[in-house]
PDB file of C-alpha atoms in Angstrom:
ATOM      1  CA  MET A   1      -6.601 -23.006 -21.725  1.00  0.00           C
ATOM      2  CA  ASN A   2      -6.392 -19.212 -22.316  1.00  0.00           C
ATOM      3  CA  VAL A   3      -3.865 -17.345 -19.811  1.00  0.00           C
ATOM      4  CA  PRO A   4      -5.543 -14.165 -18.014  1.00  0.00           C
ATOM      5  CA  TRP A   5      -4.607 -10.898 -19.913  1.00  0.00           C
ATOM      6  CA  PHE A   6      -3.449  -9.287 -16.421  1.00  0.00           C
ATOM      7  CA  ILE A   7      -0.854 -12.249 -15.798  1.00  0.00           C
ATOM      8  CA  LYS A   8       0.067 -12.076 -19.302  1.00  0.00           C
ATOM      9  CA  ALA A   9       1.076  -8.419 -18.437  1.00  0.00           C
ATOM     10  CA  ALA A  10       2.739  -8.624 -15.459  1.00  0.00           C
ATOM     11  CA  ALA A  11       4.853 -11.541 -17.019  1.00  0.00           C
ATOM     12  CA  ARG A  12       5.928  -9.236 -19.539  1.00  0.00           C
ATOM     13  CA  SER A  13       7.424  -6.947 -16.823  1.00  0.00           C
ATOM     14  CA  VAL A  14       9.054  -9.555 -14.527  1.00  0.00           C
ATOM     15  CA  GLY A  15      12.239  -9.335 -16.700  1.00  0.00           C
ATOM     16  CA  GLY A  16      12.801  -5.756 -16.418  1.00  0.00           C
ATOM     17  CA  SER A  17      15.670  -4.090 -14.221  1.00  0.00           C
ATOM     18  CA  VAL A  18      14.894  -2.872 -10.720  1.00  0.00           C
ATOM     19  CA  GLY A  19      12.832   0.413 -11.430  1.00  0.00           C
ATOM     20  CA  SER A  20      11.252  -0.257 -14.286  1.00  0.00           C
ATOM     21  CA  ALA A  21       7.860  -1.298 -14.631  1.00  0.00           C
ATOM     22  CA  VAL A  22       5.167  -1.657 -17.339  1.00  0.00           C
ATOM     23  CA  SER A  23       2.064   0.526 -16.725  1.00  0.00           C
ATOM     24  CA  ARG A  24      -0.975  -1.357 -17.756  1.00  0.00           C
ATOM     25  CA  SER A  25      -4.858  -0.138 -17.229  1.00  0.00           C
ATOM     26  CA  GLY A  26      -7.193  -2.768 -15.138  1.00  0.00           C
ATOM     27  CA  LEU A  27      -6.390  -5.471 -12.537  1.00  0.00           C
ATOM     28  CA  LEU A  28      -2.850  -5.021 -11.759  1.00  0.00           C
ATOM     29  CA  CYS A  29       0.702  -4.028 -12.668  1.00  0.00           C
ATOM     30  CA  SER A  30       3.598  -5.636 -11.525  1.00  0.00           C
ATOM     31  CA  SER A  31       5.964  -3.136 -10.054  1.00  0.00           C
ATOM     32  CA  ARG A  32       9.579  -4.325  -9.193  1.00  0.00           C
ATOM     33  CA  THR A  33      10.297  -0.800  -8.112  1.00  0.00           C
ATOM     34  CA  SER A  34      12.836   0.240  -5.457  1.00  0.00           C
ATOM     35  CA  ARG A  35      12.723   3.652  -3.561  1.00  0.00           C
ATOM     36  CA  LYS A  36      14.773   4.433  -0.969  1.00  0.00           C
ATOM     37  CA  MET A  37      13.757   6.768   1.710  1.00  0.00           C
ATOM     38  CA  SER A  38      17.136   8.275   3.082  1.00  0.00           C
ATOM     39  CA  SER A  39      18.096  11.924   2.409  1.00  0.00           C
ATOM     40  CA  ARG A  40      21.266  11.149   1.317  1.00  0.00           C
ATOM     41  CA  GLN A  41      19.986   8.783  -1.757  1.00  0.00           C
ATOM     42  CA  ALA A  42      18.886   9.726  -5.206  1.00  0.00           C
ATOM     43  CA  ASP A  43      15.809  12.270  -5.104  1.00  0.00           C
ATOM     44  CA  HIS A  44      12.212  10.650  -5.190  1.00  0.00           C
ATOM     45  CA  LEU A  45      11.890  12.379  -8.380  1.00  0.00           C
ATOM     46  CA  GLU A  46      15.198  10.754  -9.932  1.00  0.00           C
ATOM     47  CA  ARG A  47      14.266   7.132  -8.408  1.00  0.00           C
ATOM     48  CA  THR A  48      10.897   7.085  -9.742  1.00  0.00           C
ATOM     49  CA  ALA A  49      11.585   8.323 -13.140  1.00  0.00           C
ATOM     50  CA  SER A  50      10.648   5.255 -15.121  1.00  0.00           C
ATOM     51  CA  ASN A  51       7.562   5.110 -13.328  1.00  0.00           C
ATOM     52  CA  TYR A  52       3.862   6.192 -14.589  1.00  0.00           C
ATOM     53  CA  ARG A  53       2.850   9.669 -13.607  1.00  0.00           C
ATOM     54  CA  GLN A  54       0.424  12.029 -13.976  1.00  0.00           C
ATOM     55  CA  GLU A  55       1.300  15.167 -16.134  1.00  0.00           C
ATOM     56  CA  GLY A  56      -0.194  17.812 -14.370  1.00  0.00           C
ATOM     57  CA  LEU A  57      -0.229  18.894 -10.903  1.00  0.00           C
ATOM     58  CA  PHE A  58      -3.275  19.329  -8.757  1.00  0.00           C
ATOM     59  CA  SER A  59      -3.679  21.874  -5.774  1.00  0.00           C
ATOM     60  CA  ALA A  60      -4.599  20.212  -2.277  1.00  0.00           C
ATOM     61  CA  ARG A  61      -5.694  21.437   1.095  1.00  0.00           C
ATOM     62  CA  VAL A  62      -4.751  20.048   4.567  1.00  0.00           C
ATOM     63  CA  CYS A  63      -8.213  19.618   5.989  1.00  0.00           C
ATOM     64  CA  GLY A  64      -7.023  16.952   8.957  1.00  0.00           C
ATOM     65  CA  ILE A  65      -4.217  15.903  10.571  1.00  0.00           C
ATOM     66  CA  THR A  66      -4.052  13.192  13.278  1.00  0.00           C
ATOM     67  CA  ASP A  67      -1.019  11.100  15.071  1.00  0.00           C
ATOM     68  CA  GLU A  68      -1.470   7.522  13.501  1.00  0.00           C
ATOM     69  CA  SER A  69       1.780   6.593  16.022  1.00  0.00           C
ATOM     70  CA  ARG A  70       4.184   8.557  17.881  1.00  0.00           C
ATOM     71  CA  LYS A  71       6.311   8.342  14.637  1.00  0.00           C
ATOM     72  CA  VAL A  72       3.688   8.563  12.227  1.00  0.00           C
ATOM     73  CA  ARG A  73       1.192  11.519  11.071  1.00  0.00           C
ATOM     74  CA  ARG A  74      -1.831  11.057   9.066  1.00  0.00           C
ATOM     75  CA  LEU A  75      -2.850  13.909   6.777  1.00  0.00           C
ATOM     76  CA  GLN A  76      -6.308  14.195   5.105  1.00  0.00           C
ATOM     77  CA  LEU A  77      -5.907  16.164   1.754  1.00  0.00           C
ATOM     78  CA  GLU A  78      -9.097  17.772   0.134  1.00  0.00           C
ATOM     79  CA  VAL A  79      -8.423  17.672  -3.617  1.00  0.00           C
ATOM     80  CA  PRO A  80     -11.249  19.568  -5.538  1.00  0.00           C
ATOM     81  CA  HIS A  81     -10.514  19.408  -9.126  1.00  0.00           C
ATOM     82  CA  PRO A  82     -12.592  16.702 -10.652  1.00  0.00           C
ATOM     83  CA  ASP A  83     -10.148  15.277 -13.115  1.00  0.00           C
ATOM     84  CA  PHE A  84      -8.013  14.088  -9.648  1.00  0.00           C
ATOM     85  CA  SER A  85      -7.921  10.252  -9.253  1.00  0.00           C
ATOM     86  CA  PHE A  86      -5.574   7.090  -8.317  1.00  0.00           C
ATOM     87  CA  ARG A  87      -5.541   3.594  -8.083  1.00  0.00           C
ATOM     88  CA  ALA A  88      -5.385   1.633  -5.046  1.00  0.00           C
ATOM     89  CA  GLY A  89      -1.592   1.460  -4.119  1.00  0.00           C
ATOM     90  CA  GLN A  90      -0.278   4.081  -5.708  1.00  0.00           C
ATOM     91  CA  TRP A  91       1.708   6.887  -4.288  1.00  0.00           C
ATOM     92  CA  VAL A  92       2.034  10.917  -5.138  1.00  0.00           C
ATOM     93  CA  ASP A  93       4.638  13.496  -5.807  1.00  0.00           C
ATOM     94  CA  PHE A  94       4.307  15.821  -3.101  1.00  0.00           C
ATOM     95  CA  TYR A  95       4.920  19.248  -3.443  1.00  0.00           C
ATOM     96  CA  ILE A  96       5.633  22.122  -0.618  1.00  0.00           C
ATOM     97  CA  PRO A  97       5.433  25.525  -1.292  1.00  0.00           C
ATOM     98  CA  GLY A  98       8.689  27.271  -1.282  1.00  0.00           C
ATOM     99  CA  MET A  99      10.999  23.898  -0.977  1.00  0.00           C
ATOM    100  CA  GLU A 100      12.899  22.409  -3.261  1.00  0.00           C
ATOM    101  CA  LYS A 101      12.805  18.677  -2.323  1.00  0.00           C
ATOM    102  CA  VAL A 102       9.791  16.594  -3.658  1.00  0.00           C
ATOM    103  CA  GLY A 103       8.241  14.091  -1.049  1.00  0.00           C
ATOM    104  CA  GLY A 104       7.074  10.693  -2.476  1.00  0.00           C
ATOM    105  CA  PHE A 105       4.342   9.095  -0.228  1.00  0.00           C
ATOM    106  CA  SER A 106       1.838   6.447  -0.657  1.00  0.00           C
ATOM    107  CA  VAL A 107      -1.914   7.095  -0.531  1.00  0.00           C
ATOM    108  CA  CYS A 108      -3.185   4.958   2.385  1.00  0.00           C
ATOM    109  CA  SER A 109      -6.784   5.424   1.914  1.00  0.00           C
ATOM    110  CA  SER A 110      -9.144   3.846  -0.896  1.00  0.00           C
ATOM    111  CA  PRO A 111     -10.096   5.610  -3.971  1.00  0.00           C
ATOM    112  CA  GLY A 112     -13.765   5.144  -2.948  1.00  0.00           C
ATOM    113  CA  LEU A 113     -12.961   7.834  -0.313  1.00  0.00           C
ATOM    114  CA  LEU A 114     -12.068  10.502  -2.874  1.00  0.00           C
ATOM    115  CA  GLN A 115     -14.756   9.827  -4.945  1.00  0.00           C
ATOM    116  CA  ARG A 116     -17.281  10.182  -2.088  1.00  0.00           C
ATOM    117  CA  THR A 117     -15.665  13.041  -0.297  1.00  0.00           C
ATOM    118  CA  GLY A 118     -12.716  14.601  -2.564  1.00  0.00           C
ATOM    119  CA  VAL A 119     -10.357  13.687   0.248  1.00  0.00           C
ATOM    120  CA  ILE A 120      -7.119  11.233   0.328  1.00  0.00           C
ATOM    121  CA  GLU A 121      -4.996  10.333   3.017  1.00  0.00           C
ATOM    122  CA  LEU A 122      -1.329   9.783   3.799  1.00  0.00           C
ATOM    123  CA  ALA A 123       0.360   8.268   6.701  1.00  0.00           C
ATOM    124  CA  VAL A 124       4.097   9.899   6.766  1.00  0.00           C
ATOM    125  CA  LYS A 125       7.067   8.461   9.061  1.00  0.00           C
ATOM    126  CA  TYR A 126       9.091  11.385  10.650  1.00  0.00           C
ATOM    127  CA  THR A 127      12.253  11.584   9.190  1.00  0.00           C
ATOM    128  CA  GLU A 128      14.914  14.214   8.599  1.00  0.00           C
ATOM    129  CA  HIS A 129      14.142  13.921   5.024  1.00  0.00           C
ATOM    130  CA  PRO A 130      12.909  17.688   4.566  1.00  0.00           C
ATOM    131  CA  PRO A 131       8.894  16.769   3.297  1.00  0.00           C
ATOM    132  CA  ALA A 132       8.443  14.382   5.855  1.00  0.00           C
ATOM    133  CA  HIS A 133       9.892  16.538   8.390  1.00  0.00           C
ATOM    134  CA  TRP A 134       7.818  19.698   7.325  1.00  0.00           C
ATOM    135  CA  ILE A 135       4.699  17.548   7.798  1.00  0.00           C
ATOM    136  CA  HIS A 136       5.341  16.613  11.258  1.00  0.00           C
ATOM    137  CA  THR A 137       6.832  20.138  12.235  1.00  0.00           C
ATOM    138  CA  LYS A 138       5.570  22.789  10.153  1.00  0.00           C
ATOM    139  CA  CYS A 139       2.341  21.380   8.194  1.00  0.00           C
ATOM    140  CA  THR A 140      -1.149  22.890   9.559  1.00  0.00           C
ATOM    141  CA  VAL A 141      -5.021  22.994   8.960  1.00  0.00           C
ATOM    142  CA  ASP A 142      -5.177  24.462   5.491  1.00  0.00           C
ATOM    143  CA  SER A 143      -1.599  24.320   4.640  1.00  0.00           C
ATOM    144  CA  GLY A 144      -1.584  24.269   0.844  1.00  0.00           C
ATOM    145  CA  VAL A 145       0.138  21.626  -1.283  1.00  0.00           C
ATOM    146  CA  GLU A 146       0.201  20.169  -4.861  1.00  0.00           C
ATOM    147  CA  LEU A 147      -0.025  16.494  -5.712  1.00  0.00           C
ATOM    148  CA  ARG A 148       0.636  14.047  -8.796  1.00  0.00           C
ATOM    149  CA  VAL A 149      -0.262  10.727  -8.785  1.00  0.00           C
ATOM    150  CA  GLY A 150       2.279   8.017  -9.679  1.00  0.00           C
ATOM    151  CA  GLY A 151       3.294   4.406  -9.588  1.00  0.00           C
ATOM    152  CA  ASP A 152       2.955   1.439 -11.424  1.00  0.00           C
ATOM    153  CA  PHE A 153       1.949  -0.921  -7.936  1.00  0.00           C
ATOM    154  CA  PHE A 154      -1.982  -1.036  -7.752  1.00  0.00           C
ATOM    155  CA  PHE A 155      -4.878  -2.997  -7.683  1.00  0.00           C
ATOM    156  CA  ASP A 156      -7.708  -1.810 -10.024  1.00  0.00           C
ATOM    157  CA  PRO A 157     -10.014  -4.620 -11.341  1.00  0.00           C
ATOM    158  CA  ARG A 158     -12.663  -4.209 -13.989  1.00  0.00           C
ATOM    159  CA  PRO A 159     -15.955  -6.010 -13.661  1.00  0.00           C
ATOM    160  CA  SER A 160     -14.923  -8.849 -16.310  1.00  0.00           C
ATOM    161  CA  ASP A 161     -11.798  -9.407 -14.410  1.00  0.00           C
ATOM    162  CA  PRO A 162     -11.379 -12.739 -13.658  1.00  0.00           C
ATOM    163  CA  THR A 163     -11.764 -13.386  -9.516  1.00  0.00           C
ATOM    164  CA  VAL A 164      -8.556 -13.300  -7.552  1.00  0.00           C
ATOM    165  CA  ASP A 165      -7.793 -13.963  -3.839  1.00  0.00           C
ATOM    166  CA  LEU A 166      -5.290 -11.315  -2.212  1.00  0.00           C
ATOM    167  CA  LEU A 167      -2.366 -11.950  -0.153  1.00  0.00           C
ATOM    168  CA  LEU A 168      -1.010  -8.465   1.045  1.00  0.00           C
ATOM    169  CA  VAL A 169       2.053  -9.050   2.931  1.00  0.00           C
ATOM    170  CA  ALA A 170       3.184  -5.687   4.624  1.00  0.00           C
ATOM    171  CA  GLY A 171       6.429  -4.679   6.909  1.00  0.00           C
ATOM    172  CA  GLY A 172       6.395  -1.441   8.599  1.00  0.00           C
ATOM    173  CA  VAL A 173       5.437   1.714   6.598  1.00  0.00           C
ATOM    174  CA  GLY A 174       4.768  -0.838   3.850  1.00  0.00           C
ATOM    175  CA  ILE A 175       1.459  -1.168   5.044  1.00  0.00           C
ATOM    176  CA  ASN A 176       0.597   2.211   3.087  1.00  0.00           C
ATOM    177  CA  PRO A 177      -0.756   1.151  -0.362  1.00  0.00           C
ATOM    178  CA  LEU A 178      -1.784  -2.390   0.976  1.00  0.00           C
ATOM    179  CA  TYR A 179      -4.070  -0.875   3.343  1.00  0.00           C
ATOM    180  CA  SER A 180      -5.474   1.131   0.348  1.00  0.00           C
ATOM    181  CA  ILE A 181      -5.861  -2.055  -1.425  1.00  0.00           C
ATOM    182  CA  LEU A 182      -7.387  -3.779   1.530  1.00  0.00           C
ATOM    183  CA  LEU A 183      -9.782  -0.721   2.096  1.00  0.00           C
ATOM    184  CA  HIS A 184     -10.377  -1.082  -1.715  1.00  0.00           C
ATOM    185  CA  THR A 185     -11.267  -4.566  -1.598  1.00  0.00           C
ATOM    186  CA  ALA A 186     -14.000  -3.862   1.038  1.00  0.00           C
ATOM    187  CA  ASP A 187     -15.265  -1.303  -1.121  1.00  0.00           C
ATOM    188  CA  LEU A 188     -15.901  -3.762  -3.995  1.00  0.00           C
ATOM    189  CA  LEU A 189     -17.517  -6.072  -1.607  1.00  0.00           C
ATOM    190  CA  ARG A 190     -20.010  -3.307  -0.755  1.00  0.00           C
ATOM    191  CA  GLN A 191     -20.896  -3.142  -4.137  1.00  0.00           C
ATOM    192  CA  PRO A 192     -24.462  -4.636  -5.440  1.00  0.00           C
ATOM    193  CA  SER A 193     -22.930  -5.096  -8.544  1.00  0.00           C
ATOM    194  CA  GLY A 194     -19.368  -5.161 -10.688  1.00  0.00           C
ATOM    195  CA  TYR A 195     -15.955  -6.681  -9.867  1.00  0.00           C
ATOM    196  CA  ARG A 196     -16.540  -9.606  -7.014  1.00  0.00           C
ATOM    197  CA  PRO A 197     -13.090 -10.199  -5.072  1.00  0.00           C
ATOM    198  CA  GLY A 198     -12.299 -13.235  -3.798  1.00  0.00           C
ATOM    199  CA  HIS A 199     -10.508 -13.886  -0.184  1.00  0.00           C
ATOM    200  CA  ALA A 200      -8.099 -11.435   0.992  1.00  0.00           C
ATOM    201  CA  HIS A 201      -5.655 -11.996   3.429  1.00  0.00           C
ATOM    202  CA  LEU A 202      -3.116  -9.261   5.111  1.00  0.00           C
ATOM    203  CA  CYS A 203       0.048 -10.316   6.815  1.00  0.00           C
ATOM    204  CA  TYR A 204       1.187  -7.445   8.452  1.00  0.00           C
ATOM    205  CA  SER A 205       4.573  -7.284  10.580  1.00  0.00           C
ATOM    206  CA  ALA A 206       5.561  -4.235  12.850  1.00  0.00           C
ATOM    207  CA  LYS A 207       7.939  -4.022  15.853  1.00  0.00           C
ATOM    208  CA  ASN A 208       5.302  -3.879  18.422  1.00  0.00           C
ATOM    209  CA  THR A 209       1.505  -3.207  18.323  1.00  0.00           C
ATOM    210  CA  GLU A 210       2.246   0.486  19.164  1.00  0.00           C
ATOM    211  CA  GLU A 211       3.531   0.707  15.763  1.00  0.00           C
ATOM    212  CA  LEU A 212       0.894  -1.236  13.829  1.00  0.00           C
ATOM    213  CA  LEU A 213      -0.801   1.400  11.790  1.00  0.00           C
ATOM    214  CA  PHE A 214      -4.478   1.324  10.987  1.00  0.00           C
ATOM    215  CA  LYS A 215      -5.275  -1.696  13.389  1.00  0.00           C
ATOM    216  CA  ASN A 216      -8.473  -0.428  15.004  1.00  0.00           C
ATOM    217  CA  SER A 217      -9.841   0.268  11.389  1.00  0.00           C
ATOM    218  CA  ILE A 218      -8.305  -3.080   9.772  1.00  0.00           C
ATOM    219  CA  ILE A 219     -10.052  -4.828  12.671  1.00  0.00           C
ATOM    220  CA  GLY A 220     -13.560  -3.301  11.791  1.00  0.00           C
ATOM    221  CA  VAL A 221     -12.671  -4.383   7.992  1.00  0.00           C
ATOM    222  CA  LEU A 222     -12.536  -8.226   9.555  1.00  0.00           C
ATOM    223  CA  HIS A 223     -15.908  -7.895  11.433  1.00  0.00           C
ATOM    224  CA  GLU A 224     -17.375  -6.436   8.805  1.00  0.00           C
ATOM    225  CA  PHE A 225     -16.398  -9.165   6.537  1.00  0.00           C
ATOM    226  CA  PRO A 226     -15.607 -12.089   8.084  1.00  0.00           C
ATOM    227  CA  ASP A 227     -15.627 -14.717   5.808  1.00  0.00           C
ATOM    228  CA  LYS A 228     -13.713 -12.705   2.788  1.00  0.00           C
ATOM    229  CA  ILE A 229     -11.167 -10.605   4.713  1.00  0.00           C
ATOM    230  CA  SER A 230      -8.547 -12.299   7.152  1.00  0.00           C
ATOM    231  CA  CYS A 231      -5.606 -10.717   8.845  1.00  0.00           C
ATOM    232  CA  ASN A 232      -2.594 -11.526  11.183  1.00  0.00           C
ATOM    233  CA  PHE A 233      -0.156  -8.900  13.037  1.00  0.00           C
ATOM    234  CA  HIS A 234       3.242  -9.925  13.490  1.00  0.00           C
ATOM    235  CA  VAL A 235       4.822  -8.106  16.453  1.00  0.00           C
ATOM    236  CA  THR A 236       8.903  -8.942  16.603  1.00  0.00           C
ATOM    237  CA  GLN A 237      10.007  -6.899  19.955  1.00  0.00           C
ATOM    238  CA  GLN A 238       6.814  -6.707  21.723  1.00  0.00           C
ATOM    239  CA  GLY A 239       7.969  -5.476  25.589  1.00  0.00           C
ATOM    240  CA  CYS A 240       4.456  -5.954  27.376  1.00  0.00           C
ATOM    241  CA  GLU A 241       1.233  -7.787  26.915  1.00  0.00           C
ATOM    242  CA  VAL A 242      -0.574  -7.431  23.809  1.00  0.00           C
ATOM    243  CA  GLU A 243      -3.902  -5.556  24.331  1.00  0.00           C
ATOM    244  CA  PRO A 244      -6.934  -8.247  24.537  1.00  0.00           C
ATOM    245  CA  TYR A 245      -8.765  -6.710  21.680  1.00  0.00           C
ATOM    246  CA  LEU A 246      -5.778  -7.585  19.428  1.00  0.00           C
ATOM    247  CA  GLN A 247      -4.765 -10.820  20.819  1.00  0.00           C
ATOM    248  CA  PRO A 248      -7.055 -13.023  18.662  1.00  0.00           C
ATOM    249  CA  HIS A 249      -5.036 -11.452  15.501  1.00  0.00           C
ATOM    250  CA  THR A 250      -1.645 -10.871  16.759  1.00  0.00           C
ATOM    251  CA  THR A 251       1.438 -13.476  16.743  1.00  0.00           C
ATOM    252  CA  SER A 252       4.707 -13.162  18.182  1.00  0.00           C
ATOM    253  CA  GLY A 253       7.432 -13.418  15.435  1.00  0.00           C
ATOM    254  CA  ARG A 254       7.977 -12.957  11.809  1.00  0.00           C
ATOM    255  CA  ILE A 255       5.701 -13.973   9.168  1.00  0.00           C
ATOM    256  CA  SER A 256       5.753 -17.921   8.726  1.00  0.00           C
ATOM    257  CA  GLU A 257       6.129 -20.061   5.633  1.00  0.00           C
ATOM    258  CA  GLU A 258       3.227 -22.117   7.541  1.00  0.00           C
ATOM    259  CA  GLU A 259       0.890 -19.185   7.390  1.00  0.00           C
ATOM    260  CA  LEU A 260       1.779 -18.173   3.946  1.00  0.00           C
ATOM    261  CA  ARG A 261       1.022 -21.657   2.905  1.00  0.00           C
ATOM    262  CA  ARG A 262      -2.564 -21.356   4.050  1.00  0.00           C
ATOM    263  CA  TYR A 263      -3.328 -18.591   1.794  1.00  0.00           C
ATOM    264  CA  VAL A 264      -1.444 -19.611  -1.336  1.00  0.00           C
ATOM    265  CA  ASP A 265      -3.137 -20.964  -4.206  1.00  0.00           C
ATOM    266  CA  PRO A 266      -0.773 -21.127  -7.099  1.00  0.00           C
ATOM    267  CA  VAL A 267      -3.727 -20.278  -9.920  1.00  0.00           C
ATOM    268  CA  ARG A 268      -5.930 -17.986  -7.685  1.00  0.00           C
ATOM    269  CA  THR A 269      -3.564 -15.935  -5.512  1.00  0.00           C
ATOM    270  CA  LEU A 270      -2.188 -12.598  -6.281  1.00  0.00           C
ATOM    271  CA  CYS A 271       0.404 -11.697  -3.788  1.00  0.00           C
ATOM    272  CA  TYR A 272       1.309  -7.710  -3.089  1.00  0.00           C
ATOM    273  CA  LEU A 273       4.457  -7.318  -1.042  1.00  0.00           C
ATOM    274  CA  CYS A 274       5.424  -3.782   0.415  1.00  0.00           C
ATOM    275  CA  GLY A 275       8.184  -3.419   3.047  1.00  0.00           C
ATOM    276  CA  PRO A 276      12.014  -3.344   3.543  1.00  0.00           C
ATOM    277  CA  PRO A 277      13.850  -5.105   0.685  1.00  0.00           C
ATOM    278  CA  PRO A 278      15.137  -8.101   3.163  1.00  0.00           C
ATOM    279  CA  MET A 279      11.531  -8.743   3.993  1.00  0.00           C
ATOM    280  CA  ILE A 280      10.663  -8.738   0.402  1.00  0.00           C
ATOM    281  CA  GLU A 281      13.390 -11.177  -0.782  1.00  0.00           C
ATOM    282  CA  SER A 282      12.347 -13.431   1.654  1.00  0.00           C
ATOM    283  CA  VAL A 283       8.992 -13.510   1.396  1.00  0.00           C
ATOM    284  CA  SER A 284       9.092 -13.855  -2.299  1.00  0.00           C
ATOM    285  CA  THR A 285      11.304 -16.606  -2.035  1.00  0.00           C
ATOM    286  CA  VAL A 286       9.181 -18.327   0.329  1.00  0.00           C
ATOM    287  CA  LEU A 287       5.946 -18.080  -2.112  1.00  0.00           C
ATOM    288  CA  GLN A 288       7.984 -19.468  -5.179  1.00  0.00           C
ATOM    289  CA  ARG A 289       8.868 -22.374  -3.071  1.00  0.00           C
ATOM    290  CA  LEU A 290       4.895 -22.721  -2.464  1.00  0.00           C
ATOM    291  CA  GLY A 291       4.234 -22.699  -6.153  1.00  0.00           C
ATOM    292  CA  LEU A 292       2.914 -19.235  -6.398  1.00  0.00           C
ATOM    293  CA  PRO A 293       4.527 -18.216  -9.820  1.00  0.00           C
ATOM    294  CA  GLN A 294       6.552 -15.082  -9.851  1.00  0.00           C
ATOM    295  CA  ASN A 295       4.232 -13.009 -12.000  1.00  0.00           C
ATOM    296  CA  ARG A 296       1.629 -13.284  -9.023  1.00  0.00           C
ATOM    297  CA  ILE A 297       4.145 -11.826  -6.667  1.00  0.00           C
ATOM    298  CA  LEU A 298       4.112  -8.093  -6.890  1.00  0.00           C
ATOM    299  CA  PHE A 299       5.922  -5.932  -5.107  1.00  0.00           C
ATOM    300  CA  GLU A 300       7.364  -2.429  -4.065  1.00  0.00           C
ATOM    301  CA  LYS A 301      10.490  -2.050  -2.011  1.00  0.00           C
ATOM    302  CA  TRP A 302      11.090   0.791   0.723  1.00  0.00           C
ATOM    303  CA  TRP A 303      14.413   1.309   1.994  1.00  0.00           C
TER     304      TRP A 303
END
């Protein structure tokens, strides 16, 4: 039996050290990347120096700002240049005029939104790091910035690629690239032809339901594709009753091995993980114990 080309590509990247990855055009690229978000740690450009990134910068205009939660601000950015593009799961270098520090934020919207409207979205958690702090305290509609796409953690299937089932496991703001992948999956399902995704299941853990980003639109996608997309929200420190509309999708406690087992097929499943390193290590260990090969477990760590 021939091994699909994208599994071979992922296997070649597994042996690299943390921070290295092999860029591949097509269905996926395995990223074993760690990005530390504290301003006391290495600069974003230094941390990602070995990752793929576009050569040029693209001008963008902030065209919308909403508060996704008390700590997370969502930006809509209009990028008019026709050569600007990204793959679901990638991030952008975020250049602010007059600021030395460069931000690094995952795109949370789908490539399809950019194609349809010329807009991408970022969801940025408040920190004292200068770019994130600027977004929360000084950024306004019509603010101008510059962007450059980078990253080796993405889902970008070609029409001829074999069908895979997706298992998306997110912790905290690690939902951002996985939400982009989920929305891209929904866009592919809406197409009359081309690549046809298998089943996609999202496991998303946060402290409480207030910190579950994008929950309303995630539920909307579940209702649109009830046979193709499913989700379990996990809350670990919920201090009040879960809202009625969330109760069918919400579990108290961490993501369990029993849940993961239901969505692991060693041949069909491709798992994307993004979240705190301890969660990544724990879930990776469980998935391998359940028989999922290491080269089908793709992750990006956020400290």
